[in-house]
mmCIF file of C-alpha atoms in Angstrom:
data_model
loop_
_atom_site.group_PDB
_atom_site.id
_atom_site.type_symbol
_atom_site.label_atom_id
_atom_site.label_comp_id
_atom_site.label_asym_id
_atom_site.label_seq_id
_atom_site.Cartn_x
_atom_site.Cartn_y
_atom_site.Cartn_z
ATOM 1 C CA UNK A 1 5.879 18.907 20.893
ATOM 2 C CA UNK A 2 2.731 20.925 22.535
ATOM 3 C CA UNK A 3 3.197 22.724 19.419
ATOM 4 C CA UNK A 4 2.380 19.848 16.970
ATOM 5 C CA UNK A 5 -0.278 19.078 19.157
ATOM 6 C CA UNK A 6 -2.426 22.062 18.986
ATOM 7 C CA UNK A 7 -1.320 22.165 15.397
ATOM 8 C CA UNK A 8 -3.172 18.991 15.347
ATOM 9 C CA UNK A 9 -6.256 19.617 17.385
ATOM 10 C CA UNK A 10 -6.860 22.748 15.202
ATOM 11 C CA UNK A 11 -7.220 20.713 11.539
ATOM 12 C CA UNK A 12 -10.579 20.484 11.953
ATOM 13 C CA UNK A 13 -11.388 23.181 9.251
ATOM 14 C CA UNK A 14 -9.900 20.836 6.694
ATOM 15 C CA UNK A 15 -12.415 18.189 5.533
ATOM 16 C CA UNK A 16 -11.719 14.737 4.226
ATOM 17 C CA UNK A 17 -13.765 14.183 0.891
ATOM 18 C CA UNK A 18 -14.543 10.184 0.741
ATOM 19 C CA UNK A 19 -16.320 8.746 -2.152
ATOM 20 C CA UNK A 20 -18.268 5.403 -2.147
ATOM 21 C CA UNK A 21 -16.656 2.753 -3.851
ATOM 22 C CA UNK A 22 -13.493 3.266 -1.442
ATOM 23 C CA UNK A 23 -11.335 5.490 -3.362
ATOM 24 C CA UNK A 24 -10.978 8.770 -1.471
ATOM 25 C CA UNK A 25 -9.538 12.165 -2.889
ATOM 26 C CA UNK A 26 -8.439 15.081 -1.078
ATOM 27 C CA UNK A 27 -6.636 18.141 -2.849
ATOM 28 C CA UNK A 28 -3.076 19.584 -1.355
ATOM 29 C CA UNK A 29 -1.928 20.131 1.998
ATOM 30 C CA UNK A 30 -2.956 23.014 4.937
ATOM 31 C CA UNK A 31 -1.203 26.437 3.579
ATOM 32 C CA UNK A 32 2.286 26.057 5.095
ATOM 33 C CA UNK A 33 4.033 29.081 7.227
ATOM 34 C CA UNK A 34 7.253 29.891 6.153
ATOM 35 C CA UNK A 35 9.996 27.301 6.803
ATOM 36 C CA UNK A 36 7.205 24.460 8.048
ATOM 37 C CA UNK A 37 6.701 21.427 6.691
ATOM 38 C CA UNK A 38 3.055 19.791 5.618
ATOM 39 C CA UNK A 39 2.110 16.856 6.519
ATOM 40 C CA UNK A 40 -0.927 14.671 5.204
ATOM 41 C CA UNK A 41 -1.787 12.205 8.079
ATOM 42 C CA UNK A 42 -3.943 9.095 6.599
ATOM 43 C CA UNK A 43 -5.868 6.029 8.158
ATOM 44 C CA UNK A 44 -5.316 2.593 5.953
ATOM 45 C CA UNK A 45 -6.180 0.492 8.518
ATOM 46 C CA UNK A 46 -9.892 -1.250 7.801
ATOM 47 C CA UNK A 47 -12.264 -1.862 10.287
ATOM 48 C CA UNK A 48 -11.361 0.338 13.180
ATOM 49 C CA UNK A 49 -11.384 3.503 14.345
ATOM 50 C CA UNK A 50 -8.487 5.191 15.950
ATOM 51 C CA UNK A 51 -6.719 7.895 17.540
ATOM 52 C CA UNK A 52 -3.485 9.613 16.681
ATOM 53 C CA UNK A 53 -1.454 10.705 19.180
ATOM 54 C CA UNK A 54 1.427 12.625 19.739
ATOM 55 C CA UNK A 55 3.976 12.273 22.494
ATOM 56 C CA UNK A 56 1.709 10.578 24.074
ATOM 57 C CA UNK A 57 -1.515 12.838 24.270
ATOM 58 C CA UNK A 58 -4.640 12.377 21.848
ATOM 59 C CA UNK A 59 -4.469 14.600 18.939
ATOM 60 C CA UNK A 60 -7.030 13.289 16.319
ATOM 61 C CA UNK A 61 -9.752 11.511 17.999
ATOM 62 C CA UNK A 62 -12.470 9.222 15.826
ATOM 63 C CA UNK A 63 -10.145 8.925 12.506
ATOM 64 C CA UNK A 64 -11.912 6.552 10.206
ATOM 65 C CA UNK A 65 -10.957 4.487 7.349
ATOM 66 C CA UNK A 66 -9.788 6.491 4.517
ATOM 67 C CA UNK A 67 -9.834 9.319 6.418
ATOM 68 C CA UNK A 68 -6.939 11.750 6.059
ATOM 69 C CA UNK A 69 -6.149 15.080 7.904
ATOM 70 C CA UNK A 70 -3.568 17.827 5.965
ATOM 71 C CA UNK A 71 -2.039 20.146 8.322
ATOM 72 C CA UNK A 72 1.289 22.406 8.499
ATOM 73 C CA UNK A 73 3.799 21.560 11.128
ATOM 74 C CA UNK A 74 7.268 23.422 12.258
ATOM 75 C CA UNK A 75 10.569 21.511 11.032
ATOM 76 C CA UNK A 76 11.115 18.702 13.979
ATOM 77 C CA UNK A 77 10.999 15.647 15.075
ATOM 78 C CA UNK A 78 7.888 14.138 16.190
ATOM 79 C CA UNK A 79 6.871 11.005 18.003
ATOM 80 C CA UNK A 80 3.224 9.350 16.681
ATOM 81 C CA UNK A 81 0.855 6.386 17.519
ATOM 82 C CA UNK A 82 -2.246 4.983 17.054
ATOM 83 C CA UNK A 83 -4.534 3.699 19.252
ATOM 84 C CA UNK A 84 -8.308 1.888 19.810
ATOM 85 C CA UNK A 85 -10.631 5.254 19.280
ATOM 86 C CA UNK A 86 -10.837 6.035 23.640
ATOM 87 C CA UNK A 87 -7.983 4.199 24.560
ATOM 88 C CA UNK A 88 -4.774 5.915 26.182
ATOM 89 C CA UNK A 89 -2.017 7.108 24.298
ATOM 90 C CA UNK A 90 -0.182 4.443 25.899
ATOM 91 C CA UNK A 91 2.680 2.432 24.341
ATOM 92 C CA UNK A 92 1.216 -0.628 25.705
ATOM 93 C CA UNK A 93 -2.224 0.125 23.545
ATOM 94 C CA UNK A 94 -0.361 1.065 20.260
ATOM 95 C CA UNK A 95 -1.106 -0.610 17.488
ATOM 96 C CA UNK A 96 1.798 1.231 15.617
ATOM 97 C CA UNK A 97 4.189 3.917 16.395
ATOM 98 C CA UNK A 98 6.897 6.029 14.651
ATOM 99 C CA UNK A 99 9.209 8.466 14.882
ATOM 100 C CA UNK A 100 8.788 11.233 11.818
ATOM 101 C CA UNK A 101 11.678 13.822 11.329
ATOM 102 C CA UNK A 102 10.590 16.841 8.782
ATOM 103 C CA UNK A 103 12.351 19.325 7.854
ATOM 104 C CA UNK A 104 11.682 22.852 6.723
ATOM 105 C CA UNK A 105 9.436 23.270 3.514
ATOM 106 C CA UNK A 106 8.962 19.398 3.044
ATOM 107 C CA UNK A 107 5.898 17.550 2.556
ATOM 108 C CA UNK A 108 5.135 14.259 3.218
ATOM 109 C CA UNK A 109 3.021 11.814 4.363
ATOM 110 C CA UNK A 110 2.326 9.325 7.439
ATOM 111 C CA UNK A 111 -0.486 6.386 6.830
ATOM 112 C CA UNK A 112 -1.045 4.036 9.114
ATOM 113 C CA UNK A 113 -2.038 0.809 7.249
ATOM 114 C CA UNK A 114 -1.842 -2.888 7.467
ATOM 115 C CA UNK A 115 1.582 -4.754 6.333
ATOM 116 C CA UNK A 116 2.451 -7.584 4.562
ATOM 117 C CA UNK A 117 2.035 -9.678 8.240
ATOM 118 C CA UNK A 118 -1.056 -8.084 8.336
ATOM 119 C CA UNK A 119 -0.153 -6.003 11.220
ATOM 120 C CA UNK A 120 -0.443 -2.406 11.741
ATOM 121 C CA UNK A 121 2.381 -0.211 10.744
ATOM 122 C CA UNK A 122 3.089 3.272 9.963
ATOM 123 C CA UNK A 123 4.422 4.370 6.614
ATOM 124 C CA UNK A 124 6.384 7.615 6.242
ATOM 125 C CA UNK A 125 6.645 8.976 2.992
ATOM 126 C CA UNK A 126 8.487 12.329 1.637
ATOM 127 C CA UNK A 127 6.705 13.815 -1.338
ATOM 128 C CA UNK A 128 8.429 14.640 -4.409
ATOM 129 C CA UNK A 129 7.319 18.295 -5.375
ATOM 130 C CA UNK A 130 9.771 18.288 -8.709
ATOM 131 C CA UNK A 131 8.652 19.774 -11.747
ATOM 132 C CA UNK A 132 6.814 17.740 -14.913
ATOM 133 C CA UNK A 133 6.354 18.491 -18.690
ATOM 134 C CA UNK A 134 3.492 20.637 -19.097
ATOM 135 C CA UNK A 135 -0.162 18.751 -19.191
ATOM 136 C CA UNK A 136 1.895 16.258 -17.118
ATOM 137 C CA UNK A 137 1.045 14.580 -14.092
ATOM 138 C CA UNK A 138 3.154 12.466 -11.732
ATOM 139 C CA UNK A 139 1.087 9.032 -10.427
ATOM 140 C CA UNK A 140 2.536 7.373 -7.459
ATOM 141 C CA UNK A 141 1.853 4.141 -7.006
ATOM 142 C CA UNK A 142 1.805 3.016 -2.970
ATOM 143 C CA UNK A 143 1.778 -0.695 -2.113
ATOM 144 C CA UNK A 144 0.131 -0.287 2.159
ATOM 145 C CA UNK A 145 -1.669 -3.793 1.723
ATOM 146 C CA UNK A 146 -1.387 -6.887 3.549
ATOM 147 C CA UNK A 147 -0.387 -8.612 0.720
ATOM 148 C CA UNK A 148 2.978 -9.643 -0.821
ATOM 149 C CA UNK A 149 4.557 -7.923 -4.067
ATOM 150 C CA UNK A 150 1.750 -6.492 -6.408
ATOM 151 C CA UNK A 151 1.439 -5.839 -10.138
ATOM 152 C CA UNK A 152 -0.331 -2.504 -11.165
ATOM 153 C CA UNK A 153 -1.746 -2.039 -14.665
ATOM 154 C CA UNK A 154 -3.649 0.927 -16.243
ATOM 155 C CA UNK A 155 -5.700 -0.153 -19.488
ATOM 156 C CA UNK A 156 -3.279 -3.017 -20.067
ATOM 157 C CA UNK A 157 -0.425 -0.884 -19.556
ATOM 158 C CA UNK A 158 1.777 -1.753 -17.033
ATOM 159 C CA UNK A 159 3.082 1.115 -14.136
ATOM 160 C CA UNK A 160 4.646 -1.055 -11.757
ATOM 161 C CA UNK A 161 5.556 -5.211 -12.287
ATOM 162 C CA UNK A 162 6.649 -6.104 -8.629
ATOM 163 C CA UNK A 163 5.915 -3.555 -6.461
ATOM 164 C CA UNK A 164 7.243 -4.594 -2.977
ATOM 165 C CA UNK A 165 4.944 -3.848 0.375
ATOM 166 C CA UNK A 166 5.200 -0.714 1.765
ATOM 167 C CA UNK A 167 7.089 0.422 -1.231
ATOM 168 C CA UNK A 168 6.204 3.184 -3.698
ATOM 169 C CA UNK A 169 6.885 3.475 -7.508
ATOM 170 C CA UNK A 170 6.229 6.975 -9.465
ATOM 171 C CA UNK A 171 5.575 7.999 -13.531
ATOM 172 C CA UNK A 172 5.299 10.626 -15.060
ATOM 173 C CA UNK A 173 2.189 10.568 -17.361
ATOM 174 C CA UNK A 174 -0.464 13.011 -19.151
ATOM 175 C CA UNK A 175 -3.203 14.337 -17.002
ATOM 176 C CA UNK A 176 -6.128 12.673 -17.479
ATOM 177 C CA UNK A 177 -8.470 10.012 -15.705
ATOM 178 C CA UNK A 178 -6.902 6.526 -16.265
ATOM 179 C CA UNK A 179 -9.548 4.062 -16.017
ATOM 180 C CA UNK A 180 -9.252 0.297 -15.863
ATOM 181 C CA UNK A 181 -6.529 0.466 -13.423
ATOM 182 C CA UNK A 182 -5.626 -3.310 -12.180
ATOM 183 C CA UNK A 183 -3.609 -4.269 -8.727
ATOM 184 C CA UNK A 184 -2.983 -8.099 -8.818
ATOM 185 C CA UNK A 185 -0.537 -10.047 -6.993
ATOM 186 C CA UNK A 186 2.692 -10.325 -8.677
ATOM 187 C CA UNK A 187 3.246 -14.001 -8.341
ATOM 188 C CA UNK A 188 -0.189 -15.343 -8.118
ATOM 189 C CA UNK A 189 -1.756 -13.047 -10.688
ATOM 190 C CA UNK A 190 -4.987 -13.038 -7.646
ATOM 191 C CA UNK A 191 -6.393 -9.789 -8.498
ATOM 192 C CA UNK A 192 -6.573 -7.065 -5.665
ATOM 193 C CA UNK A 193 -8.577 -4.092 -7.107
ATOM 194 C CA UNK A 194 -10.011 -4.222 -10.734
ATOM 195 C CA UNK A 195 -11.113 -1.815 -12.941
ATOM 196 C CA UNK A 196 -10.247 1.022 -10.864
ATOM 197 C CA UNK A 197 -10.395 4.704 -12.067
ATOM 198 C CA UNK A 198 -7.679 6.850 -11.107
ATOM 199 C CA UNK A 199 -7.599 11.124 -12.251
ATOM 200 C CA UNK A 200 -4.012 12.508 -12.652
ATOM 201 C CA UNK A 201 -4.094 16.283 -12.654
ATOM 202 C CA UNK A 202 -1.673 18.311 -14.465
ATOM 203 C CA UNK A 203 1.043 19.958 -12.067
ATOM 204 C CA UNK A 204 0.683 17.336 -9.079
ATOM 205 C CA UNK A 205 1.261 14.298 -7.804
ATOM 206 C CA UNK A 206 -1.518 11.984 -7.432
ATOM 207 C CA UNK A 207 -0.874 9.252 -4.696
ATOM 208 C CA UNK A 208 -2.946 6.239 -5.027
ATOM 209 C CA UNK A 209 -2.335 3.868 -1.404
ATOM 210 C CA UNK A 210 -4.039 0.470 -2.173
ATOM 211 C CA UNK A 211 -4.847 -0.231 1.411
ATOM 212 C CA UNK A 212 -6.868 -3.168 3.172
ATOM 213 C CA UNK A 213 -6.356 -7.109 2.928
ATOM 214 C CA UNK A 214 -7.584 -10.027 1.186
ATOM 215 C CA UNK A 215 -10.270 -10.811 3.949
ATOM 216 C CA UNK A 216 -11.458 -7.431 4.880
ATOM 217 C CA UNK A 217 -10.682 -6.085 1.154
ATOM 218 C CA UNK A 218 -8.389 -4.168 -0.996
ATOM 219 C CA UNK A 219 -9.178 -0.274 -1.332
ATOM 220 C CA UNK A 220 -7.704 3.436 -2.610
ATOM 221 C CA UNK A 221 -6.715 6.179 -0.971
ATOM 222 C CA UNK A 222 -6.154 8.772 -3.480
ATOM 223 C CA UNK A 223 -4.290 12.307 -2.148
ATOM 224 C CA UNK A 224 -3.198 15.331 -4.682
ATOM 225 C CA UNK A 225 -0.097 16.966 -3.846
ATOM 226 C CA UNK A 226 0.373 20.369 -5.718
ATOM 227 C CA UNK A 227 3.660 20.927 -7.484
#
């Protein structure tokens, strides 16, 4: 474990890009060593900031909304958290905790993010890094809202019709910005995000996280996973 945690402390060379309008896009993961795994670690909890921590010990201080950290890890299983930014790693001051298991050359994804009780929980995700058609993109749809099954349409098109919470769905479409991308509640129709604009690139996946809540609103995380 001391080993994921100075893996951890030492991320700080890779930047998180946000962009107003709350749709964030960061490209790939940290260059992996042979036989590690990379893992994107992302914060989709509004209105706080937090620490990550590792077997108990601080290993991302100050991690804001939307904020994501890409880093290469050896195959293993690792114990994280999240806490009040300056609190101890403590189990009694987690707001969420997980264990993550990853194995050699696989990359995923942890987000920490708000469920469907409106609670914070963290979601652990293993990317697909199979081939498309050429031009092709794959767009993966990930439902981390406090909200109950969601619809998602792109220009009237739709990509996913009940999308449960903390569920994903994937397609395999031509690269190219989709614009007037829709979220709405599945059974109510209540729109979430409207009109969003979403680029696929060709040879990756393209993870779009609608994060947030009804009260302190819905957002995108978007992250690029080479292929």
């Amino acid at each position: 474990m001391r080993a994921f945690v100075a893996r951890l402390l030492g991320v700080s060379t890779v930047a998180a890009v946000v962009a107003a309008g709350g749709i964030l896009a960061a490209s790939g993961a940290a260059s992996a060593a042979s036989g590690d795994a990379a893992l994107t670690v992302i914060h989709g909890v509004p209105g706080v900031t937090v620490d990550v921590c590792a077997d108990g010990k601080a290993a991302i201080s100050g991690f804001t909304f939307t904020s994501q950290k890409s880093l290469s890890l050896p195959a293993g299983t690792y114990s994280l958290g999240i806490v009040k930014a300056g609190q101890a790693c403590s189990s009694s001051n987690y707001l969420a905790s997980a264990s993550a298991t990853l194995s050699s050359g696989e990359n995923a994804s942890a987000i920490a993010y708000l469920n469907s009780s409106g609670k914070p929980a963290i979601g652990l995700y293993q990317n697909s890094l199979a081939s498309v058609p050429s031009g092709h993109g794959r767009l993966v749809l990930s439902h981390n809202a406090a909200a109950p099954a969601v619809k998602v349409t792109a220009g009237g098109t739709t990509l996913a019709s009940s999308l449960a919470p903390g569920a994903q769905a994937a397609v395999t479409v031509p690269a190219k910005t989709y614009t007037g991308v829709d979220v709405a509640v599945a059974s109510s129709g209540a729109a979430a995000l409207s009109g969003a604009s979403v680029p696929v690139t060709a040879d990756a996946d393209t993870i779009v996280y609608v994060v947030g809540s009804s009260s302190a609103k819905y957002s995108a995380i978007d992250q690029t996973v080479s292929l």
